[in-house]
Coordinates of C-alpha atoms and ligand atoms in Angstrom, one line a residue:
Chain A
X139 CA 0.0 0.0 0.0
X140 CA 2.7 2.6 0.7
X141 CA 3.8 2.1 -2.9
X142 CA 0.5 3.3 -4.4
X143 CA 0.4 6.2 -2.0
X144 CA 3.8 7.3 -3.2
X145 CA 2.7 7.0 -6.9
X146 CA -0.4 9.2 -6.5
X147 CA 1.4 11.9 -4.6
X148 CA 4.0 12.0 -7.3
X149 CA 1.3 12.5 -9.9
X150 CA -0.3 15.2 -7.8
X151 CA 2.9 17.2 -7.6
X152 CA 3.4 16.9 -11.3
X153 CA -0.1 18.3 -12.0
X154 CA 0.5 21.3 -9.8
X155 CA 3.8 22.1 -11.4
X156 CA 2.5 22.0 -14.9
X157 CA -0.7 23.8 -14.4
X158 CA 0.4 27.0 -16.1
X159 CA 3.1 25.5 -18.3
X160 CA 0.8 24.2 -21.2
X161 CA -0.7 27.6 -21.8
X162 CA 2.8 29.2 -22.0
X163 CA 3.8 26.4 -24.3
X164 CA 0.6 27.0 -26.5
X165 CA 1.5 30.7 -26.7
X166 CA 5.1 29.9 -27.5
X167 CA 4.0 27.5 -30.3
X168 CA 1.6 30.0 -31.8
X169 CA 4.4 32.6 -31.7
X170 CA 6.7 30.2 -33.5
X171 CA 4.0 29.6 -36.1
X172 CA 3.6 33.4 -36.5
X173 CA 7.4 33.8 -36.9
X174 CA 7.6 31.1 -39.5
X175 CA 4.6 32.5 -41.4
X176 CA 6.2 35.9 -41.5
X177 CA 9.4 34.3 -42.6
X178 CA 7.5 32.5 -45.4
X179 CA 5.9 35.8 -46.4
X180 CA 9.3 37.2 -47.4
X181 CA 9.9 34.4 -49.9
X182 CA 6.3 33.6 -50.9
X183 CA 4.5 35.3 -53.8
X184 CA 1.0 36.1 -52.7
X185 CA -0.6 35.0 -49.3
X186 CA 1.5 32.6 -47.3
X187 CA -0.1 29.3 -46.3
X188 CA -1.1 29.1 -42.7
X189 CA -0.2 25.5 -42.0
X190 CA 2.2 26.4 -39.2
X191 CA -0.7 27.5 -37.1
X192 CA -2.5 24.2 -37.5
X193 CA 0.7 22.5 -36.4
X194 CA 1.0 24.8 -33.4
X195 CA -2.6 24.2 -32.3
X196 CA -2.3 20.5 -32.8
X197 CA 0.9 20.5 -30.8
X198 CA -0.6 22.6 -28.0
X199 CA -3.6 20.4 -27.7
X200 CA -1.5 17.3 -27.8
X201 CA 0.9 18.4 -25.1
X202 CA -1.3 20.6 -23.0
X203 CA -4.8 19.0 -23.5
X204 CA -8.2 20.7 -24.1
X205 CA -7.6 24.1 -22.5
X206 CA -4.2 24.9 -24.1
X207 CA -5.6 23.6 -27.5
X208 CA -8.5 26.0 -27.4
X209 CA -6.2 28.7 -26.1
X210 CA -3.9 28.2 -29.1
X211 CA -6.9 28.2 -31.5
X212 CA -8.2 31.4 -29.9
X213 CA -4.8 33.1 -30.3
X214 CA -4.4 31.8 -33.8
X215 CA -7.9 33.0 -35.1
X216 CA -7.2 36.8 -34.9
X217 CA -3.8 36.1 -36.5
X218 CA -5.6 34.3 -39.3
X219 CA -8.0 37.2 -39.6
X220 CA -4.9 39.4 -39.9
X221 CA -3.4 37.3 -42.7
X222 CA -6.6 36.6 -44.6
X223 CA -8.4 39.8 -44.3
X224 CA -6.2 42.7 -43.1
X225 CA -2.8 41.9 -44.7
X226 CA -4.3 40.4 -47.9
X227 CA -2.0 41.0 -50.9
X228 CA -4.6 42.5 -53.2
X229 CA -6.4 45.5 -51.9
X230 CA -9.9 44.3 -52.7
X231 CA -11.7 42.5 -49.9
X232 CA -13.3 39.4 -51.5
X233 CA -15.9 37.2 -50.1
X234 CA -13.6 34.2 -50.6
X235 CA -11.1 35.8 -48.1
X236 CA -13.8 35.7 -45.5
X237 CA -14.7 32.2 -46.5
X238 CA -11.0 31.1 -46.2
X239 CA -10.8 32.8 -42.8
X240 CA -13.9 31.1 -41.5
X241 CA -12.6 27.8 -42.9
X242 CA -9.3 28.5 -41.2
X243 CA -10.9 29.3 -37.8
X244 CA -13.2 26.2 -38.0
X245 CA -10.2 24.0 -38.8
X246 CA -8.2 25.6 -36.0
X247 CA -10.9 24.9 -33.3
X248 CA -11.6 21.5 -34.7
X249 CA -7.9 20.6 -34.7
X250 CA -7.6 21.8 -31.1
X251 CA -10.7 19.8 -30.0
X252 CA -9.9 16.6 -31.8
X253 CA -6.3 16.6 -30.7
X254 CA -7.2 17.3 -27.1
X255 CA -9.9 14.5 -27.2
X256 CA -7.4 12.1 -28.7
X257 CA -4.9 13.3 -26.0
X258 CA -7.4 12.6 -23.3
X259 CA -8.1 9.1 -24.5
X260 CA -4.4 8.5 -24.8
X261 CA -3.9 9.9 -21.3
X262 CA -6.6 7.7 -19.9
X263 CA -5.0 4.7 -21.5
X264 CA -1.6 5.7 -20.3
X265 CA -2.8 6.2 -16.7
X266 CA -4.6 2.9 -16.8
X267 CA -1.4 1.3 -18.1
X268 CA 0.5 3.1 -15.3
X269 CA -2.0 1.8 -12.7
X270 CA -1.7 -1.6 -14.2
X271 CA 2.0 -1.5 -14.1
X272 CA 2.0 -0.3 -10.5
X273 CA -0.3 -3.1 -9.6
X274 CA 2.0 -5.5 -11.4
X275 CA 5.1 -4.2 -9.6
X276 CA 3.2 -4.4 -6.3
X277 CA 2.3 -8.0 -7.1
X278 CA 5.9 -8.7 -8.1
X279 CA 7.1 -7.3 -4.8
X280 CA 4.6 -9.4 -2.9
X281 CA 5.7 -12.4 -4.9
X282 CA 9.3 -11.8 -4.3
X283 CA 8.7 -11.4 -0.5
X284 CA 6.8 -14.7 -0.5
X285 CA 9.5 -16.5 -2.4
X286 CA 12.2 -15.1 0.0
X287 CA 10.1 -16.2 2.9
X288 CA 9.6 -19.7 1.4
X289 CA 13.3 -20.0 0.7
X290 CA 14.1 -18.9 4.3
X291 CA 11.7 -21.4 5.7
X292 CA 13.2 -24.2 3.5
X293 CA 16.6 -23.2 4.7
X294 CA 15.5 -23.2 8.4
X295 CA 13.9 -26.6 7.9
X296 CA 17.0 -27.9 6.2
X297 CA 19.2 -26.7 9.1
X298 CA 16.9 -28.2 11.6
X299 CA 16.8 -31.5 9.7
X300 CA 20.6 -31.5 9.5
X301 CA 20.9 -30.8 13.2
X302 CA 18.3 -33.5 14.0
X303 CA 20.1 -36.1 12.0
X304 CA 23.5 -35.0 13.3
X305 CA 22.2 -35.3 16.8
X306 CA 20.8 -38.7 16.0
X307 CA 24.0 -40.0 14.6
X308 CA 26.1 -38.6 17.4
X309 CA 23.7 -40.2 19.9
X310 CA 23.9 -43.5 18.2
X311 CA 27.7 -43.4 17.9
X312 CA 27.9 -42.6 21.6
X313 CA 25.5 -45.3 22.6
X314 CA 27.5 -47.8 20.6
X315 CA 30.7 -46.9 22.4
X316 CA 28.8 -47.1 25.7
X317 CA 27.3 -50.4 24.7
X318 CA 30.7 -51.8 23.9
X319 CA 32.0 -50.6 27.2
X320 CA 29.1 -52.1 29.1
X321 CA 29.5 -55.5 27.2
X322 CA 33.2 -55.5 28.2
X323 CA 32.1 -54.9 31.8
X324 CA 29.5 -57.6 31.7
X325 CA 32.0 -60.2 30.5
X326 CA 34.7 -59.0 32.8
X327 CA 32.6 -59.5 35.9
X328 CA 32.0 -63.2 35.6
X329 CA 35.5 -63.6 34.3
X330 CA 36.8 -62.1 37.5
X331 CA 34.7 -64.4 39.6
X332 CA 35.8 -67.4 37.5
X333 CA 39.5 -66.5 38.0
X334 CA 39.1 -66.0 41.7
X335 CA 37.1 -69.2 42.2
X336 CA 39.6 -71.2 40.2
X337 CA 42.5 -69.9 42.2
X338 CA 40.6 -70.5 45.4
X339 CA 40.0 -74.1 44.3
X340 CA 43.7 -74.6 43.7
X341 CA 44.5 -73.1 47.2
X342 CA 42.2 -75.6 49.0
X343 CA 43.7 -78.5 47.0
X344 CA 47.3 -77.3 47.7
X345 CA 46.7 -76.8 51.4
X346 CA 48.7 -78.9 53.9
X347 CA 45.4 -80.7 54.6
X348 CA 43.5 -80.4 51.2
X349 CA 39.9 -79.5 51.7
X350 CA 38.0 -81.3 48.9
X351 CA 34.6 -80.0 49.9
X352 CA 35.7 -76.4 49.7
X353 CA 37.6 -77.0 46.5
X354 CA 34.5 -78.5 44.9
X355 CA 32.4 -75.5 46.0
X356 CA 34.8 -73.1 44.4
X357 CA 34.9 -75.2 41.2
X358 CA 31.1 -75.2 41.1
X359 CA 31.0 -71.5 41.5
X360 CA 33.5 -71.1 38.6
X361 CA 31.4 -73.2 36.4
X362 CA 28.2 -71.3 37.3
X363 CA 30.0 -68.0 36.5
X364 CA 31.3 -69.3 33.2
X365 CA 27.7 -70.1 32.2
X366 CA 26.8 -66.6 33.0
X367 CA 29.6 -65.3 30.8
X368 CA 28.5 -67.5 28.0
X369 CA 24.9 -66.1 28.3
X370 CA 26.4 -62.6 27.8
X371 CA 28.1 -63.8 24.7
X372 CA 24.9 -65.3 23.3
X373 CA 23.2 -62.0 24.0
X374 CA 25.8 -60.2 22.0
X375 CA 25.4 -62.7 19.2
X376 CA 21.7 -62.0 19.2
X377 CA 22.4 -58.3 19.1
X378 CA 24.7 -58.7 16.1
X379 CA 22.0 -60.8 14.4
X380 CA 19.5 -58.0 15.0
X381 CA 22.0 -55.5 13.6
X382 CA 22.3 -57.7 10.5
X383 CA 18.6 -57.3 9.9
X384 CA 19.3 -53.6 9.5
X385 CA 21.4 -54.1 6.4
X386 CA 20.7 -52.3 3.1
X387 CA 22.5 -51.1 0.0
X388 CA 24.9 -48.4 1.1
X389 CA 26.7 -46.0 -1.2
X390 CA 30.3 -45.5 0.0
X391 CA 30.4 -42.0 -1.3
X392 CA 27.2 -41.0 0.5
X393 CA 28.4 -42.7 3.6
X394 CA 31.7 -40.8 3.6
X395 CA 29.9 -37.5 2.7
X396 CA 27.7 -37.9 5.7
X397 CA 30.6 -38.5 8.1
X398 CA 32.7 -35.7 6.6
X399 CA 29.8 -33.3 7.0
X400 CA 29.6 -34.3 10.6
X401 CA 33.4 -33.7 11.1
X402 CA 33.6 -30.6 8.9
X403 CA 33.8 -28.1 11.8
X404 CA 36.6 -30.1 13.4
X405 CA 38.5 -30.4 10.1
X406 CA 38.2 -26.7 9.5
X407 CA 39.1 -25.8 13.1
X408 CA 42.4 -27.8 12.8
X409 CA 43.1 -26.6 9.3
X410 CA 43.1 -30.1 7.9
X411 CA 43.0 -30.5 4.2
X412 CA 40.9 -33.5 3.2
X413 CA 41.0 -35.3 -0.1
X414 CA 38.4 -38.0 -0.8
X415 CA 38.5 -39.9 -4.1
X416 CA 35.9 -42.6 -4.6
X417 CA 35.5 -44.0 -8.1
X418 CA 32.0 -42.8 -9.4
X419 CA 31.0 -46.2 -10.8
X420 CA 31.7 -48.1 -7.6
X421 CA 28.9 -50.6 -6.8
X422 CA 27.2 -50.3 -3.4
X423 CA 28.1 -52.0 -0.2
X424 CA 25.6 -54.1 1.6
X425 CA 25.5 -53.4 5.3
X426 CA 24.4 -51.2 8.2
X427 CA 24.8 -47.6 7.1
X428 CA 25.1 -46.3 10.6
X429 CA 27.7 -48.9 11.6
X430 CA 29.8 -48.2 8.5
X431 CA 29.6 -44.5 9.2
X432 CA 30.7 -45.3 12.8
X433 CA 33.9 -46.9 11.4
X434 CA 34.8 -43.9 9.3
X435 CA 33.8 -41.6 12.1
X436 CA 36.2 -43.4 14.5
X437 CA 39.1 -43.6 12.1
X438 CA 38.7 -39.9 11.0
X439 CA 38.4 -38.8 14.6
X440 CA 41.6 -40.5 15.5
X441 CA 43.3 -38.9 12.5
X442 CA 42.0 -35.5 13.5
X443 CA 43.2 -36.0 17.1
X444 CA 46.6 -37.0 15.9
X445 CA 46.8 -34.1 13.4
X446 CA 45.7 -31.6 15.9
X447 CA 49.0 -32.1 17.7
X448 CA 51.0 -32.0 14.5
X449 CA 52.9 -28.8 13.6
X450 CA 55.4 -27.8 11.0
X451 CA 53.6 -29.2 7.9
X452 CA 50.3 -29.0 6.1
X453 CA 47.8 -31.4 7.8
X454 CA 46.4 -33.8 5.3
X455 CA 43.9 -36.6 5.4
X456 CA 43.5 -38.7 2.2
X457 CA 40.6 -41.1 1.6
X458 CA 40.8 -43.3 -1.5
X459 CA 38.9 -46.3 -2.7
X460 CA 39.6 -48.8 -5.4
X461 CA 38.3 -52.1 -6.4
X462 CA 40.2 -55.1 -4.9
X463 CA 40.2 -58.7 -5.7
X464 CA 37.0 -60.8 -5.9
X465 CA 34.4 -58.0 -6.0
X466 CA 35.7 -56.1 -2.9
X467 CA 36.6 -52.5 -2.3
X468 CA 39.8 -51.4 -0.6
X469 CA 39.3 -48.1 1.2
X470 CA 42.5 -46.4 2.4
X471 CA 42.5 -43.7 5.0
X472 CA 45.8 -41.9 5.5
X473 CA 46.9 -39.0 7.7
X474 CA 50.2 -37.3 8.0
X475 CA 50.1 -36.9 11.8
X476 CA 52.5 -38.3 14.4
X477 CA 51.6 -41.9 13.5
X478 CA 51.8 -44.8 16.0
X479 CA 55.3 -44.0 17.3
X480 CA 56.5 -46.9 19.4
X481 CA 53.2 -48.8 19.5
X482 CA 52.7 -52.0 17.5
X483 CA 49.8 -51.0 15.3
X484 CA 48.1 -54.4 15.7
X485 CA 47.9 -53.9 19.5
X486 CA 45.9 -50.7 19.2
X487 CA 42.9 -52.8 18.1
X488 CA 42.6 -54.3 21.6
X489 CA 39.8 -52.9 23.7
X490 CA 40.8 -50.2 26.2
X491 CA 44.2 -49.6 24.6
X492 CA 44.7 -45.9 24.4
X493 CA 47.6 -43.5 24.4
X494 CA 45.4 -40.5 25.1
X495 CA 44.9 -39.0 28.6
X496 CA 41.1 -39.2 28.3
X497 CA 40.9 -41.8 25.6
X498 CA 38.6 -44.8 25.9
X499 CA 40.6 -47.1 23.6
X500 CA 37.4 -48.5 22.1
X501 CA 37.4 -46.8 18.7
X502 CA 39.6 -49.2 16.8
X503 CA 38.3 -52.2 18.5
X504 CA 34.7 -51.4 17.7
X505 CA 35.6 -50.4 14.1
X506 CA 37.3 -53.8 13.5
X507 CA 34.4 -55.7 14.9
X508 CA 32.0 -53.8 12.6
X509 CA 34.1 -54.3 9.6
X510 CA 34.5 -58.0 10.4
X511 CA 30.8 -58.5 10.9
X512 CA 30.4 -57.0 7.4
X513 CA 32.8 -59.7 6.1
X514 CA 35.7 -57.4 5.7
X515 CA 39.1 -56.6 7.3
X516 CA 40.6 -53.6 9.0
X517 CA 44.3 -53.2 9.3
X518 CA 46.7 -50.5 10.3
X519 CA 50.2 -49.6 9.0
X520 CA 52.7 -46.8 9.2
X521 CA 52.4 -44.1 6.5
X522 CA 55.5 -42.9 4.7
X523 CA 57.0 -40.5 5.6
X524 CA 54.7 -39.7 8.5
X525 CA 51.4 -40.6 9.9
X526 CA 49.0 -43.6 10.1
X527 CA 47.3 -45.5 7.4
X528 CA 44.2 -47.7 7.8
X529 CA 43.0 -50.1 5.1
X530 CA 39.4 -51.4 5.1
X531 CA 38.5 -54.2 2.7
X532 CA 34.7 -54.7 2.3
X533 CA 32.8 -56.9 -0.1
X534 CA 30.8 -55.1 -2.8
X535 CA 27.2 -56.1 -3.2
X536 CA 27.5 -56.0 -7.0
X537 CA 24.8 -53.5 -7.5
X538 CA 25.9 -50.6 -9.7
X539 CA 24.7 -47.2 -8.4
Chain B
X154 CA 46.9 -61.6 67.3
X155 CA 45.5 -64.2 64.9
X156 CA 44.1 -63.6 61.4
X157 CA 40.6 -64.3 62.6
X158 CA 40.1 -61.1 64.5
X159 CA 40.6 -59.2 61.2
X160 CA 37.6 -58.4 59.0
X161 CA 37.5 -57.7 55.3
X162 CA 34.5 -55.7 54.1
X163 CA 33.7 -56.1 50.4
X164 CA 31.3 -53.7 48.6
X165 CA 30.5 -54.9 45.1
X166 CA 27.1 -55.0 43.5
X167 CA 27.9 -58.3 41.8
X168 CA 26.9 -61.4 43.9
X169 CA 29.2 -63.7 42.0
X170 CA 32.2 -61.5 42.8
X171 CA 31.3 -61.2 46.5
X172 CA 30.9 -65.0 46.7
X173 CA 34.2 -65.6 44.9
X174 CA 36.0 -63.2 47.2
X175 CA 34.3 -64.7 50.3
X176 CA 35.6 -68.2 49.2
X177 CA 39.1 -66.9 48.5
X178 CA 39.3 -65.1 51.9
X179 CA 38.0 -68.1 53.7
X180 CA 40.8 -70.2 52.2
X181 CA 43.3 -68.0 53.9
X182 CA 41.4 -67.8 57.1
X183 CA 40.1 -64.3 56.8
X184 CA 36.5 -63.3 57.6
X185 CA 34.6 -61.4 55.0
X186 CA 31.5 -59.3 55.3
X187 CA 30.0 -58.5 51.9
X188 CA 27.6 -55.7 50.9
X189 CA 25.9 -55.0 47.6
X190 CA 26.0 -51.2 48.0
X191 CA 27.6 -48.5 50.2
X192 CA 24.3 -48.1 52.0
X193 CA 24.2 -51.7 53.0
X194 CA 27.8 -51.4 54.2
X195 CA 27.0 -48.4 56.3
X196 CA 24.0 -50.2 57.8
X197 CA 26.3 -52.9 59.2
X198 CA 27.5 -52.6 62.8
X199 CA 31.3 -52.5 62.4
X200 CA 33.3 -55.0 64.5
X201 CA 36.0 -53.5 66.7
X202 CA 38.7 -55.3 64.8
X203 CA 41.5 -54.5 62.3
X204 CA 39.6 -54.2 59.0
X205 CA 39.8 -53.0 55.4
X206 CA 37.4 -52.3 52.6
X207 CA 37.5 -53.8 49.1
X208 CA 35.5 -51.4 47.0
X209 CA 34.3 -51.7 43.5
X210 CA 34.7 -48.4 41.6
X211 CA 31.6 -49.0 39.5
X212 CA 28.6 -49.1 41.8
X213 CA 24.9 -48.5 41.3
X214 CA 24.2 -45.0 42.5
X215 CA 27.2 -43.3 43.9
X216 CA 30.6 -44.3 42.4
X217 CA 33.2 -46.0 44.6
X218 CA 35.3 -42.8 44.4
X219 CA 32.4 -40.7 45.8
X220 CA 31.9 -43.2 48.6
X221 CA 35.6 -42.9 49.4
X222 CA 35.1 -39.2 49.8
X223 CA 32.0 -39.7 52.0
X224 CA 33.9 -42.0 54.3
X225 CA 36.8 -39.6 54.6
X226 CA 34.3 -36.8 55.4
X227 CA 32.7 -39.0 58.1
X228 CA 36.2 -39.5 59.6
X229 CA 36.2 -43.2 58.8
X230 CA 39.8 -44.3 58.5
X231 CA 39.2 -47.7 57.1
X232 CA 41.9 -48.5 54.4
X233 CA 40.4 -48.9 50.9
X234 CA 41.4 -51.3 48.1
X235 CA 39.7 -50.4 44.9
X236 CA 38.8 -53.0 42.3
X237 CA 37.8 -51.8 38.9
X238 CA 36.5 -53.1 35.5
X239 CA 39.2 -51.4 33.5
X240 CA 42.5 -49.7 34.4
X241 CA 41.7 -46.0 34.2
X242 CA 44.9 -44.4 35.1
X243 CA 43.7 -40.9 35.9
X244 CA 40.9 -42.4 38.1
X245 CA 43.4 -44.6 40.0
X246 CA 45.6 -41.7 40.5
X247 CA 42.8 -39.7 42.1
X248 CA 41.8 -42.7 44.3
X249 CA 45.4 -43.1 45.5
X250 CA 45.8 -39.4 46.2
X251 CA 42.6 -39.6 48.2
X252 CA 44.3 -42.3 50.3
X253 CA 43.4 -45.6 48.7
X254 CA 45.9 -48.4 49.5
X255 CA 45.7 -50.2 46.2
X256 CA 44.0 -50.1 42.8
X257 CA 43.4 -53.5 41.2
X258 CA 42.1 -54.2 37.7
X259 CA 39.6 -57.0 37.3
X260 CA 40.3 -59.8 36.8
X261 CA 43.2 -59.6 39.4
X262 CA 45.5 -62.3 40.6
X263 CA 44.4 -63.7 43.9
X264 CA 47.9 -63.1 45.4
X265 CA 47.8 -59.4 44.4
X266 CA 44.5 -59.0 46.2
X267 CA 45.6 -61.0 49.3
X268 CA 48.9 -59.0 49.5
X269 CA 46.9 -55.7 49.2
X270 CA 44.5 -56.9 51.9
X271 CA 47.3 -58.0 54.3
X272 CA 49.0 -54.6 53.8
X273 CA 45.8 -52.8 54.4
X274 CA 45.0 -54.8 57.6
X275 CA 48.5 -54.2 58.9
X276 CA 48.0 -50.5 58.3
X277 CA 44.7 -50.5 60.1
X278 CA 46.1 -52.6 63.0
X279 CA 48.9 -50.2 63.5
X280 CA 46.5 -47.2 63.5
X281 CA 44.2 -49.0 65.9
X282 CA 47.1 -49.8 68.3
X283 CA 48.1 -46.2 68.2
X284 CA 44.6 -45.1 68.9
X285 CA 44.2 -47.6 71.7
X286 CA 47.4 -46.7 73.4
X287 CA 46.5 -43.0 73.1
X288 CA 43.2 -43.6 74.7
X289 CA 45.0 -45.6 77.5
X290 CA 47.2 -42.7 78.1
X291 CA 44.2 -40.3 78.3
X292 CA 42.6 -42.6 80.9
X293 CA 45.9 -42.5 82.9
X294 CA 46.1 -38.8 82.7
X295 CA 42.6 -38.5 83.8
X296 CA 43.4 -40.4 87.0
X297 CA 45.8 -37.7 88.1
X298 CA 44.7 -35.1 90.7
X299 CA 44.7 -31.4 89.6
X300 CA 47.7 -30.9 91.8
X301 CA 49.6 -33.8 90.2
X302 CA 48.7 -32.5 86.7
X303 CA 50.1 -29.1 87.7
X304 CA 53.4 -30.7 88.9
X305 CA 53.6 -32.9 85.8
X306 CA 53.2 -29.9 83.5
X307 CA 56.3 -28.3 85.0
X308 CA 58.1 -31.5 85.4
X309 CA 57.9 -32.4 81.7
X310 CA 59.4 -29.0 80.9
X311 CA 62.6 -30.3 82.5
X312 CA 62.5 -28.4 85.8
X313 CA 63.9 -30.0 89.0
X314 CA 61.9 -30.7 92.2
X315 CA 63.2 -27.6 93.9
X316 CA 62.1 -25.3 91.1
X317 CA 58.7 -27.0 91.0
X318 CA 58.3 -26.6 94.7
X319 CA 59.1 -22.9 94.4
X320 CA 56.7 -22.5 91.4
X321 CA 53.7 -24.1 93.1
X322 CA 54.6 -23.0 96.7
X323 CA 55.3 -26.2 98.4
X324 CA 58.3 -28.1 99.8
X325 CA 60.7 -30.2 97.8
X326 CA 59.6 -33.4 99.7
X327 CA 56.0 -32.9 98.8
X328 CA 56.9 -32.5 95.1
X329 CA 58.9 -35.7 95.4
X330 CA 55.8 -37.5 96.7
X331 CA 53.6 -36.1 93.9
X332 CA 56.2 -37.1 91.4
X333 CA 56.3 -40.7 92.6
X334 CA 52.5 -40.8 92.3
X335 CA 52.6 -39.4 88.8
X336 CA 55.2 -41.9 87.6
X337 CA 53.1 -44.7 89.0
X338 CA 49.7 -43.6 87.7
X339 CA 51.1 -42.8 84.2
X340 CA 53.1 -46.1 84.2
X341 CA 56.2 -44.2 83.2
X342 CA 59.5 -46.0 84.0
X343 CA 61.7 -42.9 83.4
X344 CA 61.3 -39.2 83.1
X345 CA 62.0 -39.5 79.4
X346 CA 59.0 -41.9 79.1
X347 CA 56.8 -39.4 80.8
X348 CA 58.0 -36.6 78.5
X349 CA 57.2 -38.8 75.5
X350 CA 53.7 -39.5 76.8
X351 CA 53.1 -35.8 77.4
X352 CA 54.1 -35.2 73.8
X353 CA 51.7 -37.8 72.5
X354 CA 48.9 -36.4 74.6
X355 CA 49.9 -32.9 73.7
X356 CA 49.9 -32.2 77.4
X357 CA 51.6 -29.0 78.4
X358 CA 50.9 -27.5 75.0
X359 CA 47.7 -26.1 76.6
X360 CA 48.2 -23.7 79.5
X361 CA 48.1 -25.4 82.9
X362 CA 45.6 -24.2 85.5
Ligands
ADP63 N1 45.5 -42.0 13.1 C1 46.2 -42.3 14.1 N2 47.4 -41.7 14.3 C2 48.1 -42.0 15.4 N3 47.7 -42.9 16.4 C3 46.5 -43.5 16.2 C4 45.7 -43.2 15.1 N4 44.6 -43.9 15.3 C5 44.7 -44.6 16.4 N5 45.9 -44.4 17.0 C6 46.4 -44.9 18.3 O1 45.5 -46.0 18.6 C7 45.0 -45.8 20.0 C8 43.6 -46.4 20.1 O2 42.7 -45.7 19.3 P1 41.2 -45.9 19.7 O3 40.9 -47.3 19.8 O4 40.4 -45.1 18.7 O5 41.0 -45.3 21.1 P2 41.2 -43.8 21.7 O6 41.1 -42.9 20.5 O7 40.1 -43.6 22.6 O8 42.6 -43.7 22.3 C9 45.1 -44.3 20.2 O9 45.1 -44.0 21.5 C10 46.3 -43.9 19.4 O10 47.5 -44.1 20.2
MG64 MG1 39.5 -43.0 19.0

């Protein structure tokens, strides 16, 4: 609405300014017609033609409208009288001079009227057009605003969705680590009891006077605890079977993209350059997408943690994939961080092995378990000249993307 | 002192572990009292015997480390041996700094646990002996008359009978009689003994009436 208001006020100002101007213009035009007629008279034998006046009237009516048109006619008529009747070349006043003058005057008024009418119609059309255009602009503005609002809403929704799925993934990754730790605890408890009971049994048997009854009790307790441990193991097996039910076709590229998006902030914060080259025509993997993401997440997190302590060279992570033997894919993850130093790479895959002050030592162990349940292998080696390299071999499902 | 008058308390929420530990301790003639939670442990009447606490770090509700702090706050001096599911070095450092005797990772070797328990019991026994003899001394001190306490306070500062007599306004022979009573009641063989006792009791540190 403010737009239209602005338009009309502009029009109003225009009208006020040009109220007197058309009459001045009409006068000026008639004067020009007079000047040119007088000029014609000097070169013309006999009475000069009075066309310039028609032109002036027509122009005045066209530019100024009805009032200035009649005004120009009114000014032109006495001048016509002058030329036809007063300043006639022959000294006799003929009837045809009057006739010509009347004809001139009629034409002058007619010209003014017709022109101004035409002008009025034209103006009407033009103002209608202007109104239409204003309406169209207004609509266009409204449309633009709506589009911007929709784009904004889509962006917000996309951000929200990204945050939700990131949260979901982080939560699942954390629960998996926690689950692994709690499984370790559940196995470790009966194991501790078994060891203690076994040792107790041996103590009773080795005593100066062996106590068979006590030794038997201890041995029975050990057996009972071993049964409990084996129950935990079957529970884990069932869990893995359930996890197998979640399997689907997974694109390696999409899987890596998701994890990299999740780690983007970390990578940027530590100025790590990442190169990821996966052949575009690689067939899909068959597995649990979240679990496979967890593997890349763990390995990349380790690489980032190692690189964050690395100074004096550009920090790089390279991920590449190529087809291996018998329809497999070999995925290589390399960083140029400090590497494994004195540790034997193979040992790092054991649970709870960590060199970090607040490390959990579960990352590599979980990752290897996941890769192996997918029918693959995960190995570590030293990268040349610095850093760590991890190779994941996984079977391809054979379906081209 | 035989092994039997020592008690090993075990707090672990896992029944199998408590049973296994009970069996092991019985095989070496130690008495065990097991509890599934710190609350259960606190509810027990504690025997007046050298004891130690084998405490699982991972407990339902409060962690073992929190319970260690609570015990310290309640002025319970029982030595603590931690057992934990996995060797968390920073955690064990914290536990040791807070006074834990030992930090063992499950599964532990029986001998490691038994050594830790024997060490803890020895520590507790020594502390108890100390506490007991101190309370004995307090009883002895309490049996002195006000006059005798007055004499003893000056005596342990190394003054001779004559000076003491002058200080409290009595004769040298009266001081001598007081002094014999003090030595008898405090069961001190020599003056050096008496001075040591006064030191332990922090007697004389406070102004004498
Ligand atoms: N990219 C790497 N560079 C150097 N060391 C690594 C790398 N990845 C793993 N490690 C070593 O392996 C150990 C175990 O890793 P992990 O199982 O993920 O446990 P955590 O990260 O909690 O220590 C790490 O503590 C580290 O010493
Ligand atoms: Mg890790």
